[in-house]
Each structure stands twice: as structure tokens, then as C-alpha cells.
Amino acid sequence: MSWRGPRIFRKKDDKTFTAALKEPLGLLLDLLAKLAGPVPFMMREKDADRPATEQVTANIGSGPFKFNEALAKPGASFTYDRNDKYAPRKAAPDGLAGGKVVNVDRVIRENIADQQTAFAALQSGEIDYIESPSADLWALIESDPNLELQVRKSGSVFFMRMNCLLKPFDNVKARQAMLHLIDQEAVMRTTYPPKYINSVTSVFGNSTPYSNEETTGWFKKGGDPERAKQEAGYAGEKVVILDPTDWAAADNMAQLLAAALRKIGVNAELAPSDWGGLVARRANKGSVDNGGWGIFITNESDVARGDPVGNPTLSANGENGWYWPKDDEYEALRAKWSVVESLEERKSLARKMQRAYWNSVGTVLLGEALSSASHRKALTGLIDMPDCTPVWNMQKA
Amino acid sequence: MATYILRRVVSTVAVMVMVGVFVFLLLRLAPGDPADIIAGPRATPEMIAGIREQLGLNQPLAIQFVHWALGILGGDLGTSIFTGRPVLELISQRLEPTISLSLLTIILSVTIGVSFGVLAAWRSGGLVDRILTAFATLGFSVPVFVVGFFLIYLFAIRIRWLPVQGYQPIDHGFGPWVVHLILPTVTLSVPYIAFIARIARASMLEVLSEDYMRTAAAKGASAYSMLFHHALKNAGVPILTVIGLSFAGLIGGVVITETVFNIPGVGRLVVDAINNRDYPIIQGVLILVSGLYVLINLAVDLSYTLVDPRIRY
């Protein structure tokens, strides 16, 4: 998505630009410095003006690396060469900011489809780094003296979205019952080792500045199926759970969820498909008999939950929004988010938003899995930050 | 013969047209939409609708099909929805690894499979026959990915003779090319060796029990001459059929092997395309594969005349 609005940015000098706005936008710097969710990409105007479906072919090479188009194999590998013309700033690296000193000549990003193969290649030294190794490999990585498992401070938050247009989840009581039903630890342990999972009770995630404890009394370790059963107001409707069988974590969780729902008497049915099939079906607003659905499970970066304006999963604007929860009180508060300027004001607003959100329950959180990467110990200088690992500053012995 | 070949080539075109229609409709009727996937998990319905319009996916199916079919007639397989690159370019980028793996596999499978089959038939009922029959049963039963990971563990992780994964083009040197292909080729060959060995053994046993073989033995023909000059040629038709089927079946078999050994071939390309609902790539690969399949069958039919002069077209 490109910003096609009025030209608000003006160049002041070689290192400065100004933004002229019609109204206050306290979030401007946050929006420009985003890490996750929809992030802004700065492009040349003629490239930004291309349709979303058209490939950008220009390789300008203004950063620490240059894309090597001759060696590009879409879907298989991409190669990036050190940009000798890039002058890093004289400062220590700091996340995506700071000095970006490149210590290697070339970085090759290989798409290895099979995780077991990727792990074997890491063990044998054919590759140096794996981004997001699957959880079942973590113990093996930790047991290999040549490898290191880099567990980040934050991870991805899993959540289930209920179809608020259909019974039973058009009833807020049924959605609130799901808060009581879910045992986050049990859900997350279907896929992740216990020491790498966290419960998450704040709409704003665990690691964002806006994370808070407002109206989280529903959370109970082990869940509370009896209370869920009593409060659901369930009348026997079929609940179709979309089950992406090509995504192990969501597949495992969907199966556990179906079992938990059946235990409290809900007529839950799994609808297995690949992720592509799920994405198509979840757009269907029709009844279950016409291909509609009741629940799907997905995840997003914990960091992304700190941005209720840019992140549509944190909206509750009904059929115009992301899978249709509707809460006018929450939306009125959300509208203030971009106007509020100070961090403290925004934290206070976050508490009010969370109170409203957990009353209407647009989403049920399932827990956080800390994200990880793995690398050979000979690879040093990795920058520890949420969501990604920059490839500058790395050194290979 | 020329008339026969011409007739078969014409029927190839008809088969490809049917495959084209079938593939096109199957993809469109399957759940999933490339616009949804391009737009990402947080897209609004309006964004998805806009992308569908840009991609022409909102046009009637018949019009989409005609555009695609006319493109193929002009030698254009279309443009990948995701990468924006021509499908033909993407396929040609991935052809070398797949062809290399397929050819080496068929050479290894035929050489070892036929040898094992002949040997087992010659020593029918003996220890060698039992060992080879057991190998054939095992080779046919164990899934390719299990063999692949076992070989990776043994030869790449434990004794470190061979690389775990990847592919080196032959223009980077014959050595690196062949070294990267040893494990995938052996892995992929195991079921085909087993298949060809079993058919070759059965076929050879049938021929070895014929009267003319007994006559050859009575005339003092050596074991080598009996097996390779008399028996193998007469047992050739079913063996050739199996080799042809194996070669055609390899096209499907390489998908798993390419995934296990991270070989950037056509198999991986089409699996990724299916996950992304990248219709032009899937259609382009399937059209080429179906054409190849029909041509391999034609080549097998023609090869019968080489081993059996009684067969005429």
C-alpha cells in the first residue's frame, strides 16, 4: 500500500525534511519508525506510483547492501552484496538505527523449505543462520556445541478471531465465554516448549509500552470451562473452525480448540485446508451452510500490538474492518490515538481502550511464543532486537 | 511409422488442450485467491478487490481462459502474479537442476535396476535372489524423504563426505555439480531401482523358462550370452515400459527430493506457486509436464521396435 495523499514532505537540506500536516499527528515519528505490521517503505516517487501488482525493477543501492539481480532466483535465493559506496554513520548499532557497518562481502538468503534440511545444513556449516527455526528443533540446536539458539525478548502473539456476524459469536456473551474457556498455556504447549511461551492478557501485547492489566480478570491459568459453559448462551449452532493444515502451530491449536469446545457441548467442526484456502474462506460473510465460518487462528508480532491505528487486527469497526467485530466505544477511543502526543497520555488511553475491548471481545488471545533464530557460534555481532535480525554488524570467523 | 508418429504428435496436442482446460478450471474452482495472498493477512476486502481487478481476476472465466490460451499459442506462458516475471523465464531458471536430477536418476535406476533384475533371475531362489528381492521390497516401501534424511545424516552430518543441500550449476564445474547431486540422485533412485529390478526379474524369469533358452544352453552358449544376448532382448518390452513410466513418474517424484535437498528446481517452483495460488506458473508447468509426459510415452512406444522386430507401426 502506498501513501498517495497530499505531498506533505518537503526537503529542507540534504539531511532534513519537514512534514506539513493539517492537524496534529502525535504518531508521526512512530509511524515512520515502525518495525512490524504495515510499515512505511520510502521509495522514489515513480516507483511508489506503480500499481501494487507491478514489480519494482530499479535497484538503487543506497543502503549498506546492494541487491544482486543477476543471481536472484525468486522463491529460491536472493543475494546481497556489500555496498562499497555506503558510508555508515559513526555510532554503535541500535536496532535498525545507528551505524550499519558491513563486515561480510555477501549475504545470501536461501529459502530452504524443509526445516530439517535447514538444520542439517546449519550443523554441517553450509549455512550460518536460520531465521525462525521450528520449535521442535530448538532442543537439538541447544544441544549442539557449535550452534546457538537466539531467543528474542518478544515473539508472536497467537489469537483467535470469531465471526461476529454469525451465531453464536454475534452474541458478546459467547465471545466473553471464550475468554474463560481458553487455557493459554495448554494452547501454546501444543507446539512450543514451555520455557519459550508467555501468557498474554493485554490487547497491547507483552512488550509494548502500552501493555497493561486493565480488565484482565477473565484470565485464569487452566481456563474455566464450567464458567464458559454457563455464560455462553449457546443454542446448539454449528461452529466451523478454519484449520490451516500447512501451518503446524495453528493446526495444533485449532484441534485443541475444537476439542475444548466439544467438551463444553459446542458443536465444533474443523474445516481443514491450506492457508491459502483459509484466507479465501475467511472473507466469506455468509452462513455456515454457504461456506461461512466461526473461528480462525492466526498470529502477529507482539510489537505490532502497540499500533492500534496502523494494525487493522486491533480495529473494531464492524463490517468495514478486519473480520467484523464492532464496538463504537472502543473505536471512539481508537480515533484519539493518533492525536494524543505524549507517551503517558497514550498509556492512559490504552487502558481505557483495553477496558472497552475486553468487554466486547473482538479477539481472544491464545498466548505468546518467543521468536527465535539460530546461528553457528562462528557468526558473531548479531543485533538483538524484536522481529528481525539485521545483517550488518555480523562477523564470520 | 511416419504416419504413426504424426498421428501421435497430433494426439499430443489434443491431450495438451484437454489438460489446459482441466488445469485452468481446476485452479479457478479450488479455494484460494492470489489477490488475498498478495494483499496480506490484514487487507480489507476493498484492497483485495482492487488487486483482483488489477490482475484481471474479476473478468469472466472464459475471457481469462482465452487470454491465456492465446498467449500460449504465441509462446507466452504468462507472467507470474507474485514475482512479476515471465513464467517461461522462471521455469527455464529452474529447469537445469530438475533435468540434471532426473537424468542422473534414470541412468542410475536403469543401470542398477536392470542389473539387479537380471542377477536375481539368473540366481532365482538362491541367496542373491532373496537379498535383491528384499532390497526391492524395502526400496519400494520406504518413503523417499526417509531415505533422504537417513543419507543426509550418514554422509553429510556424520562422515561429512557430501553436502547436505543445494545445487551447483554444471557451468560452475563438473565436480561441484556431481557432488551436490549424489545424495539426491541416490535417494530418488531407490524406489525406481526397486521397481525396475522387480519387473526385470519377473520378465527375465519368464523368458529364461522358454524352450529357445534351453536350446541355447544345450548348444553351449555362455551364461553371459544367454542372459544378455538372448534373454534380456526378449524381456525388453516390459522393462522399457517400466523405464518409460518411471521417467514420467520422476516428474512427480522430484518435488519431494528437491524439497529435502533444497534444490531450486521446477518441483519446488510449482509447490511454491500452489501455496501462493500463482496460477500462471502452475498452468505453465503443468502444460509443459503434460507435453513431456506424452512425448516420453511416444518415445517408449517407438523404442519397442528396437528390441522386438515383430512390432511395427
XYZ file of C-alpha atoms in Angstrom, chain A residues 62 86 97 103 106 123 129-130 137 142 165 190 208 214 222 229 235 253 265 271 298 333 346 353 363 382 386 389:
28
model
C 21.609 3.472 -1.233
C 27.825 3.315 1.584
C 19.237 2.587 13.570
C 31.746 -6.938 7.759
C 27.984 -11.023 0.511
C 25.015 -28.296 11.585
C 21.985 -18.671 10.261
C 18.360 -19.845 10.338
C 14.325 -28.191 16.565
C 20.686 -26.125 22.132
C -21.726 -11.663 12.144
C 0.685 -27.898 21.638
C 4.901 -2.650 24.027
C -6.944 -3.284 32.781
C -6.020 -23.580 33.194
C -20.359 -23.185 29.514
C -28.081 -22.671 21.453
C -4.153 -25.061 18.238
C -21.048 -29.068 24.427
C -12.570 -27.239 8.258
C -3.555 -16.572 13.338
C -11.137 5.891 21.819
C -1.245 7.310 25.202
C -9.293 1.108 25.129
C -10.308 -11.235 19.701
C 24.185 -10.245 15.728
C 12.402 -7.783 18.109
C 17.941 -9.640 12.677
